[in-house]
Amino acid sequence: MRERLEALKKDVLAELESIEQVSQVQELRVKFLGKKGLLTEILRGMGKLSAEERPLIGQLANEVREVIESKLDETKNLLDQAEIEKKLACEAIDVTLPGRMFHIGNRHPLTLVIEQIEDIFLGMGFTVAEGPEVESDYYNFETLNLPKDHPARDMQDSFYITEEILLRTHTSPVQVRTMEKMKGEVPVKIICPGRVYRRDNDDATHSHVFTQVEGLMVGENVRMSDLKGVLLAFARQMFSEDARIRLRPSFFPFTEPSAEVDVSCMFCGGHGCRVCKHTGWIEILGSGMVHPRVLEMAGYDPEKHTGFAFGMGVERIAMLKYNIDDIRHFYTNDLRFLKQFNRV
Ligand code: PHE
């Protein structure tokens, strides 16, 4: 029996030499040490041994089992390790391979221009306010000194949802909503960017939905020269350092006096070209001193406080700044157009 045990040990060691896979270690374990394995088989003969021999052989059998077990474990560890190394070797990253390029989206040009406008006015102490796109007739018209049947309502053809509710035709209702919230406090210094809707036929310069930025400043002694100063600072930062502006008399029911504001043509510097129709000027926004009745309706005393307001079309500003010839480019989402504003 002693010889058989020794032989068994040798066999295991010999077989271990030639195995290559971890799974084979388990097979060997079953073959030699399993319930029906070779060692068990040998040990079945223990019964026939003499009482002196039995403990000796028992001890030897344990030793053999231990040796076999530790050899099996050792081999398994080696094979496991080898496998990990092999895996690591073939998963190695080749840092010299050129990277795969993928397209990173960029912000929409209108968003970029709104952000530029906001930055400029934030720099002058304005804050950003917002209001609903679905607006009441009351805020869109009445509180802006445009009672029902006022002929000036025709200036802004509207999308009505009910008799009293419409898609706002301008951002001016946010003026009133803000003043109501401020409850007579001054100064009010806000700009309100947002989408507006008008019943227009879409073409290269008209869109039934477009974007405006409204501005409002109310306080003591706010004068038209303040309006002019603020808008000049805006034009210089938006277009060019030597931009000039001029105010032309105009009419809006919610401002008195009212003015259209022109900026010196950014294409020819004011000398006259095709874009400015050889006038040297380009109209960029409407403005004026807030009408006393508007102040009153919003809870301000026009004897104590005055204010100016203006409203500009963001698409128009963007078209002038980036020489875009068709307003529809902003809405058709052609990537060839949108991608050009990647680094603006
Ligand atoms: N709300 C006017 C428009 O949409 C613009 C404007 C705003 C004019 C504020 C004067 C003052 O045409």
mmCIF file of C-alpha atoms and ligand atoms in Angstrom:
data_model
loop_
_atom_site.group_PDB
_atom_site.id
_atom_site.type_symbol
_atom_site.label_atom_id
_atom_site.label_comp_id
_atom_site.label_asym_id
_atom_site.label_seq_id
_atom_site.Cartn_x
_atom_site.Cartn_y
_atom_site.Cartn_z
ATOM 1 C CA MET A 1 0.000 0.000 0.000
ATOM 2 C CA ARG A 2 2.871 2.259 0.824
ATOM 3 C CA GLU A 3 4.182 1.816 -2.709
ATOM 4 C CA ARG A 4 0.796 2.437 -4.228
ATOM 5 C CA LEU A 5 0.476 5.698 -2.279
ATOM 6 C CA GLU A 6 3.932 6.840 -3.357
ATOM 7 C CA ALA A 7 3.133 5.886 -6.931
ATOM 8 C CA LEU A 8 -0.112 7.828 -6.736
ATOM 9 C CA LYS A 9 1.798 10.923 -5.619
ATOM 10 C CA LYS A 10 4.204 10.578 -8.521
ATOM 11 C CA ASP A 11 1.357 10.115 -10.968
ATOM 12 C CA VAL A 12 -0.308 13.305 -9.808
ATOM 13 C CA LEU A 13 2.908 15.293 -10.078
ATOM 14 C CA ALA A 14 3.573 13.888 -13.532
ATOM 15 C CA GLU A 15 0.065 14.695 -14.771
ATOM 16 C CA LEU A 16 0.228 18.164 -13.306
ATOM 17 C CA GLU A 17 3.305 18.852 -15.404
ATOM 18 C CA SER A 18 1.392 18.549 -18.610
ATOM 19 C CA ILE A 19 -1.844 20.369 -17.897
ATOM 20 C CA GLU A 20 -2.594 23.716 -19.467
ATOM 21 C CA GLN A 21 -6.028 24.772 -18.320
ATOM 22 C CA VAL A 22 -7.506 25.597 -14.961
ATOM 23 C CA SER A 23 -10.425 23.259 -15.633
ATOM 24 C CA GLN A 24 -8.022 20.344 -15.919
ATOM 25 C CA VAL A 25 -6.879 20.941 -12.328
ATOM 26 C CA GLN A 26 -10.423 20.280 -11.162
ATOM 27 C CA GLU A 27 -10.552 17.126 -13.262
ATOM 28 C CA LEU A 28 -7.370 15.878 -11.597
ATOM 29 C CA ARG A 29 -8.761 16.732 -8.183
ATOM 30 C CA VAL A 30 -11.786 14.538 -8.848
ATOM 31 C CA LYS A 31 -9.716 11.776 -10.386
ATOM 32 C CA PHE A 32 -7.284 11.481 -7.465
ATOM 33 C CA LEU A 33 -9.028 12.890 -4.409
ATOM 34 C CA GLY A 34 -12.708 12.579 -5.236
ATOM 35 C CA LYS A 35 -15.133 10.240 -3.473
ATOM 36 C CA LYS A 36 -14.627 7.672 -6.172
ATOM 37 C CA GLY A 37 -11.048 8.766 -6.782
ATOM 38 C CA LEU A 38 -7.856 6.761 -6.780
ATOM 39 C CA LEU A 39 -6.828 7.669 -3.230
ATOM 40 C CA THR A 40 -10.164 6.542 -1.808
ATOM 41 C CA GLU A 41 -9.795 3.354 -3.746
ATOM 42 C CA ILE A 42 -6.383 2.642 -2.228
ATOM 43 C CA LEU A 43 -7.597 3.487 1.242
ATOM 44 C CA ARG A 44 -10.353 0.936 0.960
ATOM 45 C CA GLY A 45 -7.596 -1.638 1.517
ATOM 46 C CA MET A 46 -6.906 -0.226 5.015
ATOM 47 C CA GLY A 47 -9.209 -2.773 6.595
ATOM 48 C CA LYS A 48 -6.842 -5.550 5.691
ATOM 49 C CA LEU A 49 -3.873 -3.957 7.416
ATOM 50 C CA SER A 50 -2.525 -4.968 10.767
ATOM 51 C CA ALA A 51 -3.165 -2.782 13.788
ATOM 52 C CA GLU A 52 0.468 -1.537 13.842
ATOM 53 C CA GLU A 53 0.545 -0.738 10.196
ATOM 54 C CA ARG A 54 -2.782 1.027 10.011
ATOM 55 C CA PRO A 55 -1.792 4.335 11.750
ATOM 56 C CA LEU A 56 1.427 4.515 9.783
ATOM 57 C CA ILE A 57 -0.299 4.044 6.466
ATOM 58 C CA GLY A 58 -3.063 6.418 7.608
ATOM 59 C CA GLN A 59 -0.473 9.086 8.323
ATOM 60 C CA LEU A 60 1.232 8.510 5.008
ATOM 61 C CA ALA A 61 -2.113 8.686 3.199
ATOM 62 C CA ASN A 62 -2.779 12.069 4.862
ATOM 63 C CA GLU A 63 0.622 13.312 3.872
ATOM 64 C CA VAL A 64 0.100 12.207 0.295
ATOM 65 C CA ARG A 65 -3.330 13.886 0.259
ATOM 66 C CA GLU A 66 -1.827 17.106 1.590
ATOM 67 C CA VAL A 67 0.979 17.102 -0.951
ATOM 68 C CA ILE A 68 -1.455 16.428 -3.798
ATOM 69 C CA GLU A 69 -3.817 19.146 -2.572
ATOM 70 C CA SER A 70 -1.147 21.768 -2.237
ATOM 71 C CA LYS A 71 0.306 20.885 -5.634
ATOM 72 C CA LEU A 72 -3.137 21.122 -7.216
ATOM 73 C CA ASP A 73 -3.689 24.524 -5.568
ATOM 74 C CA GLU A 74 -0.295 25.737 -6.603
ATOM 75 C CA THR A 75 -0.855 24.729 -10.203
ATOM 76 C CA LYS A 76 -4.280 26.317 -10.205
ATOM 77 C CA ASN A 77 -2.854 29.599 -8.919
ATOM 78 C CA LEU A 78 -0.111 29.572 -11.513
ATOM 79 C CA LEU A 79 -2.596 28.929 -14.294
ATOM 80 C CA ASP A 80 -4.968 31.629 -12.987
ATOM 81 C CA GLN A 81 -2.128 34.093 -12.887
ATOM 82 C CA ALA A 82 -1.001 33.142 -16.396
ATOM 83 C CA GLU A 83 -4.525 33.614 -17.672
ATOM 84 C CA ILE A 84 -4.792 37.105 -16.168
ATOM 85 C CA GLU A 85 -1.456 38.054 -17.672
ATOM 86 C CA LYS A 86 -2.491 36.759 -21.052
ATOM 87 C CA LYS A 87 -5.725 38.762 -20.866
ATOM 88 C CA LEU A 88 -3.903 41.925 -19.838
ATOM 89 C CA ALA A 89 -1.423 41.451 -22.642
ATOM 90 C CA CYS A 90 -4.075 41.260 -25.309
ATOM 91 C CA GLU A 91 -6.138 44.069 -23.794
ATOM 92 C CA ALA A 92 -3.204 46.458 -23.818
ATOM 93 C CA ILE A 93 -4.127 49.891 -25.156
ATOM 94 C CA ASP A 94 -2.205 51.116 -28.130
ATOM 95 C CA VAL A 95 -1.849 54.783 -27.248
ATOM 96 C CA THR A 96 -0.404 55.529 -30.663
ATOM 97 C CA LEU A 97 -3.693 54.682 -32.424
ATOM 98 C CA PRO A 98 -5.414 57.811 -33.746
ATOM 99 C CA GLY A 99 -8.557 58.640 -31.706
ATOM 100 C CA ARG A 100 -12.027 58.258 -33.054
ATOM 101 C CA MET A 101 -13.562 61.662 -33.755
ATOM 102 C CA PHE A 102 -17.154 62.229 -32.776
ATOM 103 C CA HIS A 103 -19.289 65.300 -33.225
ATOM 104 C CA ILE A 104 -19.911 67.434 -30.171
ATOM 105 C CA GLY A 105 -23.052 69.521 -30.396
ATOM 106 C CA ASN A 106 -22.991 73.261 -29.914
ATOM 107 C CA ARG A 107 -25.451 75.818 -28.743
ATOM 108 C CA HIS A 108 -27.960 77.263 -31.176
ATOM 109 C CA PRO A 109 -26.916 80.631 -32.639
ATOM 110 C CA LEU A 110 -30.017 82.282 -31.156
ATOM 111 C CA THR A 111 -29.121 80.965 -27.723
ATOM 112 C CA LEU A 112 -25.601 82.299 -28.170
ATOM 113 C CA VAL A 113 -26.840 85.743 -29.166
ATOM 114 C CA ILE A 114 -29.361 85.860 -26.291
ATOM 115 C CA GLU A 115 -26.522 84.999 -23.927
ATOM 116 C CA GLN A 116 -24.363 87.782 -25.373
ATOM 117 C CA ILE A 117 -27.198 90.270 -24.988
ATOM 118 C CA GLU A 118 -27.788 89.106 -21.418
ATOM 119 C CA ASP A 119 -24.107 89.420 -20.588
ATOM 120 C CA ILE A 120 -23.974 92.977 -21.857
ATOM 121 C CA PHE A 121 -26.999 94.086 -19.845
ATOM 122 C CA LEU A 122 -26.014 92.143 -16.743
ATOM 123 C CA GLY A 123 -22.789 94.150 -16.943
ATOM 124 C CA MET A 124 -24.892 97.317 -16.691
ATOM 125 C CA GLY A 125 -26.774 96.099 -13.633
ATOM 126 C CA PHE A 126 -29.880 94.643 -15.274
ATOM 127 C CA THR A 127 -31.334 91.301 -14.232
ATOM 128 C CA VAL A 128 -33.146 88.755 -16.372
ATOM 129 C CA ALA A 129 -36.917 88.310 -16.007
ATOM 130 C CA GLU A 130 -39.255 85.925 -17.783
ATOM 131 C CA GLY A 131 -42.954 85.643 -18.464
ATOM 132 C CA PRO A 132 -45.427 83.252 -20.080
ATOM 133 C CA GLU A 133 -45.690 82.765 -23.843
ATOM 134 C CA VAL A 134 -49.390 82.043 -23.496
ATOM 135 C CA GLU A 135 -50.539 85.408 -22.252
ATOM 136 C CA SER A 136 -53.756 87.178 -21.387
ATOM 137 C CA ASP A 137 -55.126 89.938 -23.568
ATOM 138 C CA TYR A 138 -54.976 92.021 -20.412
ATOM 139 C CA TYR A 139 -51.178 91.859 -20.061
ATOM 140 C CA ASN A 140 -50.343 91.664 -23.758
ATOM 141 C CA PHE A 141 -52.445 94.706 -24.682
ATOM 142 C CA GLU A 142 -54.617 96.390 -22.071
ATOM 143 C CA THR A 143 -52.040 97.181 -19.449
ATOM 144 C CA LEU A 144 -49.818 98.452 -22.243
ATOM 145 C CA ASN A 145 -52.285 101.161 -23.085
ATOM 146 C CA LEU A 146 -53.892 99.220 -25.906
ATOM 147 C CA PRO A 147 -57.564 98.913 -25.009
ATOM 148 C CA LYS A 148 -59.812 96.653 -27.082
ATOM 149 C CA ASP A 149 -60.527 98.139 -30.523
ATOM 150 C CA HIS A 150 -57.438 100.330 -30.319
ATOM 151 C CA PRO A 151 -56.279 100.640 -33.925
ATOM 152 C CA ALA A 152 -52.656 100.061 -32.940
ATOM 153 C CA ARG A 153 -53.525 96.458 -32.092
ATOM 154 C CA ASP A 154 -53.329 95.882 -35.821
ATOM 155 C CA MET A 155 -49.582 96.526 -35.636
ATOM 156 C CA GLN A 156 -49.282 93.060 -34.133
ATOM 157 C CA ASP A 157 -51.523 90.473 -35.719
ATOM 158 C CA SER A 158 -52.160 87.897 -33.046
ATOM 159 C CA PHE A 159 -52.871 84.217 -32.521
ATOM 160 C CA TYR A 160 -55.854 84.122 -30.186
ATOM 161 C CA ILE A 161 -56.616 80.975 -28.220
ATOM 162 C CA THR A 162 -59.793 82.317 -26.627
ATOM 163 C CA GLU A 163 -61.233 85.822 -26.545
ATOM 164 C CA GLU A 164 -59.013 86.651 -23.588
ATOM 165 C CA ILE A 165 -55.965 84.442 -24.131
ATOM 166 C CA LEU A 166 -53.395 84.623 -26.905
ATOM 167 C CA LEU A 167 -49.802 83.805 -27.754
ATOM 168 C CA ARG A 168 -47.934 86.922 -26.700
ATOM 169 C CA THR A 169 -47.079 89.197 -29.607
ATOM 170 C CA HIS A 170 -44.163 90.837 -27.798
ATOM 171 C CA THR A 171 -42.207 90.581 -24.573
ATOM 172 C CA SER A 172 -43.630 93.875 -23.251
ATOM 173 C CA PRO A 173 -46.190 92.124 -20.978
ATOM 174 C CA VAL A 174 -43.218 91.024 -18.848
ATOM 175 C CA GLN A 175 -42.618 94.743 -18.091
ATOM 176 C CA VAL A 176 -46.022 95.017 -16.473
ATOM 177 C CA ARG A 177 -45.804 91.660 -14.693
ATOM 178 C CA THR A 178 -42.440 92.664 -13.225
ATOM 179 C CA MET A 179 -43.593 96.107 -12.122
ATOM 180 C CA GLU A 180 -46.631 94.562 -10.433
ATOM 181 C CA LYS A 181 -44.349 92.207 -8.526
ATOM 182 C CA MET A 182 -42.054 95.084 -7.485
ATOM 183 C CA LYS A 183 -45.064 96.919 -5.990
ATOM 184 C CA GLY A 184 -43.856 100.432 -6.629
ATOM 185 C CA GLU A 185 -40.239 99.781 -5.591
ATOM 186 C CA VAL A 186 -37.394 101.260 -7.638
ATOM 187 C CA PRO A 187 -35.123 100.820 -9.427
ATOM 188 C CA VAL A 188 -36.571 98.300 -11.831
ATOM 189 C CA LYS A 189 -33.832 97.184 -14.222
ATOM 190 C CA ILE A 190 -34.704 94.109 -16.205
ATOM 191 C CA ILE A 191 -34.319 92.517 -19.571
ATOM 192 C CA CYS A 192 -36.715 89.802 -20.703
ATOM 193 C CA PRO A 193 -35.698 87.437 -23.466
ATOM 194 C CA GLY A 194 -38.351 85.178 -24.925
ATOM 195 C CA ARG A 195 -40.319 83.830 -27.840
ATOM 196 C CA VAL A 196 -43.153 85.834 -29.363
ATOM 197 C CA TYR A 197 -45.787 85.022 -32.000
ATOM 198 C CA ARG A 198 -47.379 87.016 -34.781
ATOM 199 C CA ARG A 199 -49.604 86.170 -37.701
ATOM 200 C CA ASP A 200 -47.074 86.846 -40.401
ATOM 201 C CA ASN A 201 -46.328 85.074 -43.615
ATOM 202 C CA ASP A 202 -42.897 83.522 -43.278
ATOM 203 C CA ASP A 203 -40.250 84.777 -45.684
ATOM 204 C CA ALA A 204 -36.573 85.719 -45.561
ATOM 205 C CA THR A 205 -37.137 88.414 -42.948
ATOM 206 C CA HIS A 206 -40.416 87.402 -41.266
ATOM 207 C CA SER A 207 -41.298 84.488 -39.064
ATOM 208 C CA HIS A 208 -44.545 83.840 -37.213
ATOM 209 C CA VAL A 209 -42.465 82.888 -34.180
ATOM 210 C CA PHE A 210 -39.377 84.815 -33.265
ATOM 211 C CA THR A 211 -37.396 85.983 -30.290
ATOM 212 C CA GLN A 212 -37.341 89.339 -28.559
ATOM 213 C CA VAL A 213 -35.417 90.884 -25.742
ATOM 214 C CA GLU A 214 -37.313 93.502 -23.824
ATOM 215 C CA GLY A 215 -35.609 96.029 -21.592
ATOM 216 C CA LEU A 216 -37.119 98.148 -18.831
ATOM 217 C CA MET A 217 -35.666 100.630 -16.393
ATOM 218 C CA VAL A 218 -37.824 102.548 -13.934
ATOM 219 C CA GLY A 219 -36.588 104.872 -11.229
ATOM 220 C CA GLU A 220 -36.292 108.468 -10.158
ATOM 221 C CA ASN A 221 -35.185 110.820 -12.918
ATOM 222 C CA VAL A 222 -34.766 108.135 -15.540
ATOM 223 C CA ARG A 223 -34.455 110.119 -18.765
ATOM 224 C CA MET A 224 -34.341 109.571 -22.471
ATOM 225 C CA SER A 225 -30.592 110.296 -22.378
ATOM 226 C CA ASP A 226 -30.239 107.271 -20.064
ATOM 227 C CA LEU A 227 -32.001 105.170 -22.679
ATOM 228 C CA LYS A 228 -29.629 106.472 -25.312
ATOM 229 C CA GLY A 229 -26.545 105.858 -23.165
ATOM 230 C CA VAL A 230 -27.570 102.294 -22.315
ATOM 231 C CA LEU A 231 -28.358 101.467 -25.932
ATOM 232 C CA LEU A 232 -25.119 103.012 -27.182
ATOM 233 C CA ALA A 233 -23.148 100.895 -24.719
ATOM 234 C CA PHE A 234 -25.097 97.888 -25.937
ATOM 235 C CA ALA A 235 -24.445 98.625 -29.633
ATOM 236 C CA ARG A 236 -20.717 99.107 -29.021
ATOM 237 C CA GLN A 237 -20.375 95.792 -27.229
ATOM 238 C CA MET A 238 -22.615 93.916 -29.613
ATOM 239 C CA PHE A 239 -21.385 95.238 -32.953
ATOM 240 C CA SER A 240 -18.204 97.259 -32.729
ATOM 241 C CA GLU A 241 -16.395 99.700 -30.517
ATOM 242 C CA ASP A 242 -17.001 102.600 -32.842
ATOM 243 C CA ALA A 243 -20.681 101.877 -33.476
ATOM 244 C CA ARG A 244 -22.957 104.935 -33.302
ATOM 245 C CA ILE A 245 -26.705 105.043 -32.743
ATOM 246 C CA ARG A 246 -29.455 107.476 -33.609
ATOM 247 C CA LEU A 247 -33.020 107.793 -32.353
ATOM 248 C CA ARG A 248 -35.831 108.492 -34.803
ATOM 249 C CA PRO A 249 -39.281 109.591 -33.615
ATOM 250 C CA SER A 250 -41.809 106.801 -33.782
ATOM 251 C CA PHE A 251 -44.989 105.577 -32.157
ATOM 252 C CA PHE A 252 -45.822 102.854 -29.671
ATOM 253 C CA PRO A 253 -48.931 103.050 -27.504
ATOM 254 C CA PHE A 254 -46.948 102.084 -24.393
ATOM 255 C CA THR A 255 -44.173 104.674 -24.719
ATOM 256 C CA GLU A 256 -44.236 108.432 -25.043
ATOM 257 C CA PRO A 257 -42.159 109.738 -26.647
ATOM 258 C CA SER A 258 -41.203 106.727 -28.738
ATOM 259 C CA ALA A 259 -38.182 106.167 -30.908
ATOM 260 C CA GLU A 260 -36.842 103.682 -33.393
ATOM 261 C CA VAL A 261 -33.162 103.122 -32.809
ATOM 262 C CA ASP A 262 -30.724 102.778 -35.683
ATOM 263 C CA VAL A 263 -27.138 101.629 -35.431
ATOM 264 C CA SER A 264 -24.432 102.728 -37.838
ATOM 265 C CA CYS A 265 -24.171 100.092 -40.552
ATOM 266 C CA MET A 266 -21.833 97.308 -39.388
ATOM 267 C CA PHE A 267 -21.110 96.315 -42.970
ATOM 268 C CA CYS A 268 -19.825 99.638 -44.308
ATOM 269 C CA GLY A 269 -19.131 101.527 -41.081
ATOM 270 C CA GLY A 270 -21.801 104.065 -42.026
ATOM 271 C CA HIS A 271 -20.496 105.040 -45.460
ATOM 272 C CA GLY A 272 -23.438 103.498 -47.252
ATOM 273 C CA CYS A 273 -23.749 100.098 -48.872
ATOM 274 C CA ARG A 274 -26.319 97.709 -50.278
ATOM 275 C CA VAL A 275 -27.291 96.327 -46.855
ATOM 276 C CA CYS A 276 -28.082 99.749 -45.331
ATOM 277 C CA LYS A 277 -29.607 100.874 -48.617
ATOM 278 C CA HIS A 278 -26.920 103.562 -48.799
ATOM 279 C CA THR A 279 -28.215 105.351 -45.703
ATOM 280 C CA GLY A 280 -25.391 104.266 -43.404
ATOM 281 C CA TRP A 281 -27.961 103.249 -40.746
ATOM 282 C CA ILE A 282 -29.728 100.036 -39.819
ATOM 283 C CA GLU A 283 -32.797 99.883 -37.576
ATOM 284 C CA ILE A 284 -32.357 97.509 -34.657
ATOM 285 C CA LEU A 285 -35.083 98.179 -32.120
ATOM 286 C CA GLY A 286 -38.086 100.103 -30.838
ATOM 287 C CA SER A 287 -37.978 102.102 -27.635
ATOM 288 C CA GLY A 288 -39.295 105.037 -25.657
ATOM 289 C CA MET A 289 -40.179 106.482 -22.295
ATOM 290 C CA VAL A 290 -42.719 104.291 -20.512
ATOM 291 C CA HIS A 291 -46.164 105.862 -20.971
ATOM 292 C CA PRO A 292 -47.499 107.394 -17.716
ATOM 293 C CA ARG A 293 -50.664 105.317 -18.043
ATOM 294 C CA VAL A 294 -48.616 102.103 -18.235
ATOM 295 C CA LEU A 295 -46.721 103.070 -15.077
ATOM 296 C CA GLU A 296 -49.988 103.890 -13.366
ATOM 297 C CA MET A 297 -51.691 100.634 -14.342
ATOM 298 C CA ALA A 298 -48.677 98.713 -13.028
ATOM 299 C CA GLY A 299 -48.847 100.492 -9.661
ATOM 300 C CA TYR A 300 -46.247 103.240 -10.110
ATOM 301 C CA ASP A 301 -46.781 106.972 -9.634
ATOM 302 C CA PRO A 302 -45.733 108.700 -12.882
ATOM 303 C CA GLU A 303 -45.228 111.923 -10.956
ATOM 304 C CA LYS A 304 -42.470 110.280 -8.921
ATOM 305 C CA HIS A 305 -41.024 107.712 -11.248
ATOM 306 C CA THR A 306 -40.153 107.562 -14.901
ATOM 307 C CA GLY A 307 -38.755 104.822 -17.043
ATOM 308 C CA PHE A 308 -37.553 103.777 -20.435
ATOM 309 C CA ALA A 309 -38.244 100.588 -22.331
ATOM 310 C CA PHE A 310 -37.023 98.970 -25.501
ATOM 311 C CA GLY A 311 -37.631 95.819 -27.454
ATOM 312 C CA MET A 312 -35.386 94.167 -30.004
ATOM 313 C CA GLY A 313 -35.650 91.153 -32.287
ATOM 314 C CA VAL A 314 -32.895 88.669 -31.527
ATOM 315 C CA GLU A 315 -32.976 87.091 -34.988
ATOM 316 C CA ARG A 316 -32.447 90.491 -36.539
ATOM 317 C CA ILE A 317 -29.470 91.237 -34.283
ATOM 318 C CA ALA A 318 -27.998 87.798 -35.033
ATOM 319 C CA MET A 319 -28.543 88.233 -38.786
ATOM 320 C CA LEU A 320 -26.767 91.584 -38.743
ATOM 321 C CA LYS A 321 -23.940 90.409 -36.535
ATOM 322 C CA TYR A 322 -23.217 87.222 -38.473
ATOM 323 C CA ASN A 323 -24.379 88.325 -41.907
ATOM 324 C CA ILE A 324 -27.158 85.735 -42.147
ATOM 325 C CA ASP A 325 -29.441 86.356 -45.097
ATOM 326 C CA ASP A 326 -32.555 84.375 -44.197
ATOM 327 C CA ILE A 327 -34.385 84.203 -40.862
ATOM 328 C CA ARG A 328 -35.599 80.678 -41.712
ATOM 329 C CA HIS A 329 -32.064 79.334 -41.196
ATOM 330 C CA PHE A 330 -32.675 79.643 -37.456
ATOM 331 C CA TYR A 331 -35.579 77.227 -37.535
ATOM 332 C CA THR A 332 -34.777 74.658 -40.207
ATOM 333 C CA ASN A 333 -31.946 73.142 -38.169
ATOM 334 C CA ASP A 334 -29.604 72.404 -41.022
ATOM 335 C CA LEU A 335 -26.422 71.208 -39.310
ATOM 336 C CA ARG A 336 -24.270 72.861 -41.954
ATOM 337 C CA PHE A 337 -25.677 76.170 -40.747
ATOM 338 C CA LEU A 338 -25.743 75.432 -37.020
ATOM 339 C CA LYS A 339 -22.195 74.044 -36.885
ATOM 340 C CA GLN A 340 -20.720 77.331 -38.016
ATOM 341 C CA PHE A 341 -21.476 78.826 -34.612
ATOM 342 C CA ASN A 342 -19.312 76.340 -32.805
ATOM 343 C CA ARG A 343 -16.790 78.862 -31.553
ATOM 344 C CA VAL A 344 -18.724 82.095 -31.537
HETATM 345 N N1 PHE B 1 -43.035 95.793 -27.990
HETATM 346 C C1 PHE B 1 -42.590 96.504 -29.163
HETATM 347 C C2 PHE B 1 -42.694 95.588 -30.383
HETATM 348 O O1 PHE B 1 -42.735 94.415 -30.220
HETATM 349 C C3 PHE B 1 -41.160 96.963 -29.009
HETATM 350 C C4 PHE B 1 -41.005 97.973 -27.926
HETATM 351 C C5 PHE B 1 -40.734 97.578 -26.642
HETATM 352 C C6 PHE B 1 -41.136 99.329 -28.196
HETATM 353 C C7 PHE B 1 -40.609 98.504 -25.632
HETATM 354 C C8 PHE B 1 -40.977 100.250 -27.221
HETATM 355 C C9 PHE B 1 -40.720 99.853 -25.935
HETATM 356 O O2 PHE B 1 -42.751 96.057 -31.485
#
